Tab-separated table of C-alpha atoms in Angstrom:
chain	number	residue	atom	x	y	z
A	12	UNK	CA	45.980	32.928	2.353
A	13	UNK	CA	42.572	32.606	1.664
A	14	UNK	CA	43.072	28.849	1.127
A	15	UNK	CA	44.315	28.628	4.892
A	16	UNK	CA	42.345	31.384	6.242
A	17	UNK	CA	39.000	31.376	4.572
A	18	UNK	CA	37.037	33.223	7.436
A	19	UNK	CA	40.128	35.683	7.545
A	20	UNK	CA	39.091	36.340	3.800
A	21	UNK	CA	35.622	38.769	1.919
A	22	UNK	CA	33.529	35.871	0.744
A	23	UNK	CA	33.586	36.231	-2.880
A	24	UNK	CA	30.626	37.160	-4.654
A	25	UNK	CA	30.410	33.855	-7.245
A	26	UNK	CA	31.256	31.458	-4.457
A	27	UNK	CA	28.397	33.248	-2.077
A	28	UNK	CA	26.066	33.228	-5.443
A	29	UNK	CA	26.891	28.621	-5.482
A	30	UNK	CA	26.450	28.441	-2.285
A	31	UNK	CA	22.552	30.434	-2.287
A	32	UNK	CA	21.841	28.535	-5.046
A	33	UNK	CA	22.969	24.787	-3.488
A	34	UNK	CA	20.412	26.189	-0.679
A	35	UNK	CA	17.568	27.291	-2.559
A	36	UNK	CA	17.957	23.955	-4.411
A	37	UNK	CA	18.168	21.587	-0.738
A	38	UNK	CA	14.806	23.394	0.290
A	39	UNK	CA	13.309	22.560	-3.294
A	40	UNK	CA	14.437	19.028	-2.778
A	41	UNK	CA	12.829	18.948	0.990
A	42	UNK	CA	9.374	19.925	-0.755
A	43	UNK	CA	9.697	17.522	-3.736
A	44	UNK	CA	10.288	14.644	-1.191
A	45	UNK	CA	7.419	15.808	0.542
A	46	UNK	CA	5.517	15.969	-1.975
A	47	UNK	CA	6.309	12.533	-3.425
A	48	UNK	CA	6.076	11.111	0.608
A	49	UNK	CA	2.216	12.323	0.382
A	50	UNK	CA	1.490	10.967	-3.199
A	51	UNK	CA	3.041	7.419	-2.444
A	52	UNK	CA	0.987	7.452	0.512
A	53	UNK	CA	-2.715	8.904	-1.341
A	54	UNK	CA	-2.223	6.453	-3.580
A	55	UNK	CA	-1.620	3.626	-1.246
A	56	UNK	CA	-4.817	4.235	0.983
A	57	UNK	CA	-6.719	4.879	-2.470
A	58	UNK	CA	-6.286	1.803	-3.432
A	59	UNK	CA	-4.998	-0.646	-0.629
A	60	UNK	CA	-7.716	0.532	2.743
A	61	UNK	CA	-10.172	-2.531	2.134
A	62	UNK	CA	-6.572	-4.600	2.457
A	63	UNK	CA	-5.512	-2.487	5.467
A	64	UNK	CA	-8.783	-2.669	7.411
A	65	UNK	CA	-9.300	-6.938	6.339
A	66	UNK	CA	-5.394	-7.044	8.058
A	67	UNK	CA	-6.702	-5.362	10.949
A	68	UNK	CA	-9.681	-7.881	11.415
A	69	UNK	CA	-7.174	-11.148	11.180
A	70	UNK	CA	-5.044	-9.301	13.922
A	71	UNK	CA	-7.920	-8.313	15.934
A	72	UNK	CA	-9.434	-12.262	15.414
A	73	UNK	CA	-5.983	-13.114	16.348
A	74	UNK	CA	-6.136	-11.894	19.705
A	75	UNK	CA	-9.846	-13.010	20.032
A	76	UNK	CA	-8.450	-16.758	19.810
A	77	UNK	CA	-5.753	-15.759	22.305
A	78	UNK	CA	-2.708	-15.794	19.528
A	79	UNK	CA	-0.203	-13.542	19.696
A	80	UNK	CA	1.168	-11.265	16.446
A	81	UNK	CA	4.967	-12.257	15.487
A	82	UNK	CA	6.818	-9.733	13.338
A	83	UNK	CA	9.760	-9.762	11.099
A	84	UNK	CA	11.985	-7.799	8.694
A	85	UNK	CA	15.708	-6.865	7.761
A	86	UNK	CA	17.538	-4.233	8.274
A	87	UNK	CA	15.850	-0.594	8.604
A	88	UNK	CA	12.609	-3.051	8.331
A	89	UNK	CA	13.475	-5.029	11.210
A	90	UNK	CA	13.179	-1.210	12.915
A	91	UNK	CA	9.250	-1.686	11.206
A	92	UNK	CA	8.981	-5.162	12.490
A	93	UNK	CA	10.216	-4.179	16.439
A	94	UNK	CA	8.266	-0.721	16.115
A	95	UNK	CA	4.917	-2.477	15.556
A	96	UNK	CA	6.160	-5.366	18.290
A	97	UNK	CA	6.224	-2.354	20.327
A	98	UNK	CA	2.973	-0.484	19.599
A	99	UNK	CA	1.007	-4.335	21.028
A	100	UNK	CA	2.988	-4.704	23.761
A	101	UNK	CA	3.448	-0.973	25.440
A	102	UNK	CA	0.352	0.924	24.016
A	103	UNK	CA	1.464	4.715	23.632
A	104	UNK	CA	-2.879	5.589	24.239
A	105	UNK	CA	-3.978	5.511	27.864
A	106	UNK	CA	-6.080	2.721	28.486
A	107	UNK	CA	-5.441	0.008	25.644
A	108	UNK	CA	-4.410	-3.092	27.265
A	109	UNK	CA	-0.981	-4.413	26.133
A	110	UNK	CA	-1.152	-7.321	23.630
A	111	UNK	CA	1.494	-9.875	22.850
A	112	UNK	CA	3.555	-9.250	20.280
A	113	UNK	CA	7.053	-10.393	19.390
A	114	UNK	CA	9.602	-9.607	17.202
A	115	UNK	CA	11.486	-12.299	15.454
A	116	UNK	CA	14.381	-9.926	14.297
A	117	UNK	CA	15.484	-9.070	17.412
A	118	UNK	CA	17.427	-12.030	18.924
A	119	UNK	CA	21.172	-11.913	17.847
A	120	UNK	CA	22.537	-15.385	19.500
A	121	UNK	CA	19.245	-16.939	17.326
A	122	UNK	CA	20.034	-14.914	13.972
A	123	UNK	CA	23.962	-15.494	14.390
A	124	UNK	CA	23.265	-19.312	15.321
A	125	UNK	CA	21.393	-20.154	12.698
A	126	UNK	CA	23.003	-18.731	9.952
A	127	UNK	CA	25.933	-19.834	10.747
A	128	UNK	CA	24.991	-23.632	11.051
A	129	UNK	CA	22.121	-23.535	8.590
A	130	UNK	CA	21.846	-20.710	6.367
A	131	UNK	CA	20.317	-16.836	7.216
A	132	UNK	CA	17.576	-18.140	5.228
A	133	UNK	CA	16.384	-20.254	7.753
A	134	UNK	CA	16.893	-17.657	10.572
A	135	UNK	CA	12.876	-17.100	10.639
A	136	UNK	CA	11.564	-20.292	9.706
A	137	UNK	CA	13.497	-22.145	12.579
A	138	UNK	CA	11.765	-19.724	15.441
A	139	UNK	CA	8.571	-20.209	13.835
A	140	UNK	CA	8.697	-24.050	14.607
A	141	UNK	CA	9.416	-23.340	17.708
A	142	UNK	CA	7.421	-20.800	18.226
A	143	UNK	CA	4.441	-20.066	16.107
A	144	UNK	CA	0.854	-21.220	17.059
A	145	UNK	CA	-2.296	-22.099	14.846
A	146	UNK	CA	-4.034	-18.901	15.803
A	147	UNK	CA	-1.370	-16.773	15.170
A	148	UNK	CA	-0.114	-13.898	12.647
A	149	UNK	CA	3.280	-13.707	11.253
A	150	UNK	CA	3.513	-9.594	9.784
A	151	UNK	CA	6.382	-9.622	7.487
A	152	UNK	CA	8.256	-6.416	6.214
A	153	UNK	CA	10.179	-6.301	2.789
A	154	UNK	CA	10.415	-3.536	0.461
A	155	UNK	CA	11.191	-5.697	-2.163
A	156	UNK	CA	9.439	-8.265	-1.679
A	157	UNK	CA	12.535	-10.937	-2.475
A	158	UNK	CA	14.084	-11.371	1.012
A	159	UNK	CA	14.859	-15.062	1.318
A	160	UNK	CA	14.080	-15.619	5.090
A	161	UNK	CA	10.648	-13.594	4.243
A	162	UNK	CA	10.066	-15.338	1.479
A	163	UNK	CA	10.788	-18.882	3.786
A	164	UNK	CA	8.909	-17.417	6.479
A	165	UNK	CA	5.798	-16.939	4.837
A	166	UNK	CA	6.215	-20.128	3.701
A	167	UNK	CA	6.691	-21.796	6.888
A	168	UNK	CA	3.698	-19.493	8.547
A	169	UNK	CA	1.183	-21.219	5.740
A	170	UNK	CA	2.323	-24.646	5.996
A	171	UNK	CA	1.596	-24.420	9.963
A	172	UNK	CA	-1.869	-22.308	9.544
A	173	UNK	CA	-0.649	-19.387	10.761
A	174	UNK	CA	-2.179	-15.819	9.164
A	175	UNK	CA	0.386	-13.745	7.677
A	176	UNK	CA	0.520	-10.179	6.175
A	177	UNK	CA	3.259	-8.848	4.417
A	178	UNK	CA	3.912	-5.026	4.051
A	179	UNK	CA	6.027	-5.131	0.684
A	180	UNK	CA	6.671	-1.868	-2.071
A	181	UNK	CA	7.275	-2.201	-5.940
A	182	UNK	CA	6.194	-4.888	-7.380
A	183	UNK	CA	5.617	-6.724	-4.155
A	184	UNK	CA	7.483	-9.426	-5.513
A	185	UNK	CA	8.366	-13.149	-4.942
A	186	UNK	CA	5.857	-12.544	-1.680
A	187	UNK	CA	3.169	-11.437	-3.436
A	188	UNK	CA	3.631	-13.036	-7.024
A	189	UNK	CA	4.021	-16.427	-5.257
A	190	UNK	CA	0.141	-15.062	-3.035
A	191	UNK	CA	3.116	-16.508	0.434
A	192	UNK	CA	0.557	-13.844	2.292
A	193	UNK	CA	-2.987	-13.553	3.186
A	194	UNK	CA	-2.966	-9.870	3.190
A	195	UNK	CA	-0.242	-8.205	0.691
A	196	UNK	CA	0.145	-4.279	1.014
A	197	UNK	CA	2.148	-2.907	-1.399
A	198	UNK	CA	3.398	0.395	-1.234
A	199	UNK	CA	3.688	1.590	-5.411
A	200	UNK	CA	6.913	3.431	-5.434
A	201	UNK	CA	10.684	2.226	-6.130
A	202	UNK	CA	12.016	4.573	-3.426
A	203	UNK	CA	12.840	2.606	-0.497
A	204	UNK	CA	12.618	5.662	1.835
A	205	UNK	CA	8.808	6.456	0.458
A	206	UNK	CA	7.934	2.650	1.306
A	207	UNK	CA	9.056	2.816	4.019
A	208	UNK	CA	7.373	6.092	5.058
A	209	UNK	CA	3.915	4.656	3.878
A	210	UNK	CA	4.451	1.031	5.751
A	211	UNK	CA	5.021	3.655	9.207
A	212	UNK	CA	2.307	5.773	8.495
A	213	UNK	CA	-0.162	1.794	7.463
A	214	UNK	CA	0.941	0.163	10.326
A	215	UNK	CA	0.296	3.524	12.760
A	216	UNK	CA	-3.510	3.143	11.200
A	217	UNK	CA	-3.347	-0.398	11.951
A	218	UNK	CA	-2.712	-0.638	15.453
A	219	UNK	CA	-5.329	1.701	16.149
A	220	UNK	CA	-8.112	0.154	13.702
A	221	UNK	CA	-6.954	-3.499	15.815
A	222	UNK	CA	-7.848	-1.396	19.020
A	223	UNK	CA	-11.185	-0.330	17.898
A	224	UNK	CA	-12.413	-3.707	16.370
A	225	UNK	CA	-11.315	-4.979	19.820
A	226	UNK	CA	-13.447	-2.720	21.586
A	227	UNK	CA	-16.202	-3.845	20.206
A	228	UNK	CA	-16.442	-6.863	22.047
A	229	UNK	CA	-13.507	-6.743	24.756
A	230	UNK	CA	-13.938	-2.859	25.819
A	231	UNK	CA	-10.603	-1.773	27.094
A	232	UNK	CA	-9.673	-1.685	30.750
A	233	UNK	CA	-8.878	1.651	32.408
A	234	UNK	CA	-5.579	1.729	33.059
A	235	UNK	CA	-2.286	3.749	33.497
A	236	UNK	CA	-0.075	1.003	33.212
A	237	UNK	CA	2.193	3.307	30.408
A	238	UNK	CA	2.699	5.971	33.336
C-alpha cells in the first residue's frame, strides 16, 4: 500500500532521518558554492583590477574616437556577450547616455549561414569584415579560452586594428597563450559556473568604471530616456 499510497502511509523514521540529512547536506552545498563564488572572485580583483580598469580606458577611448564596442561568445557566454551589449545601449542608471554596442552572437540567419557554407569558425570573423572599424573593440567571452570562432575572431580584430579584450577562466588558453587580446582577464577557477559568476560581477564593474572615465570629459546628459 504504502508503495501506491505513500501520503496514506506514517513516514518512517529512517526514510524521514535520509531525507533531513539530503537537506542539511543541499544547504551545506549552497554555502560551499558561496563560498567558493566569493573566493574565485577575491582572487580575481586581487590580482586582475589594473587589467580591469586598463579595459575600461580602451572602451572609454573607444567611444572618445566615436567606435562602437562589438561583443561575442557561445552559448551561456553569448548571454555575457548580449548582457554587456545591453548595459551600452539601454543604461539601467538614470542619466548615462546610451552607447553603441552590438552583439555579434545574436543574429541566427548570419550564424546558420555561415556555418553552413563556410564553417562556424568563421561565423565571427565574416561580420567583423563587414562590420568592424579601426577604432573599435571586439570583447570576447570564453571560459576556456579554446573556442575556434574566438580564437578566429581575435585574430581577425588584430589584423584590422581593432582593440580586443577577452574575458577567459582556467588557463585562459589558446586566447591568451597565443597574447590574440590586448586585455586578457582570466577568471582562476575550473568551474564554469564560478567563471562565469566573476566575468558578471567584472563586466558589471566595467560598465560603470567606462561611465565614469567618460564623465570626465563628456559629462553625461540628464536624461530619462530608460523611463
Amino acid at each position: 500500500m504504502a508503495a501506491f499510497y505513500p501520503f496514506a502511509c506514517n513516514t518512517d523514521k529512517a526514510e524521514k532521518a535520509s531525507q533531513d540529512n539530503l537537506q542539511m547536506a543541499l544547504l551545506n552545498s549552497i554555502k560551499a558554492k558561496a563560498r567558493d563564488s566569493l573566493s574565485v572572485k577575491e582572487r580575481f580583483f586581487a590580482e586582475h583590477s589594473e587589467d580591469l580598469l586598463s579595459a575600461a580606458n580602451s572602451i572609454a577611448k573607444t567611444y572618445r574616437q566615436q567606435g562602437k564596442l562589438l561583443t561575442a561568445g557561445n552559448g551561456g557566454s553569448s548571454c555575457d556577450a548580449a548582457h554587456l551589449a545591453v548595459e551600452f545601449m539601454h543604461p539601467v542608471t538614470t542619466g548615462r547616455r546610451a552607447l553603441p554596442a552590438v552583439n555579434l552572437s545574436q543574429d541566427t540567419a548570419m550564424i546558420t549561414a555561415v556555418s553552413n557554407d563556410v564553417g562556424v569558425e568563421h561565423v565571427l570573423t565574416r561580420q567583423l569584415s563587414a562590420l568592424a572599424g579601426k577604432n573599435d573593440t571586439l570583447v570576447v567571452f570564453s571560459t576556456s579560452g579554446n573556442s575556434a570562432n574566438l580564437v578566429e575572431a581575435c585574430k581577425k580584430a588584430r589584423s584590422l586594428g581593432v582593440n580586443v579584450i577577452a574575458f577567459t577562466g582556467k588557463t585562459g588558453g589558446e586566447i591568451k597563450a597565443r597574447q590574440l587580446a590586448d586585455t586578457c582577464l582570466t577568471v582562476p577557477s575550473e568551474s564554469i559556473h564560478r567563471i562565469q559568476e566573476c566575468h558578471l560581477a567584472c563586466y558589471h564593474i566595467l560598465w560603470d568604471l567606462v561611465h565614469s572615465i567618460l564623465a570626465e570629459t563628456a559629462p553625461d546628459k540628464p536624461a530619462q530616456e530608460n523611463s
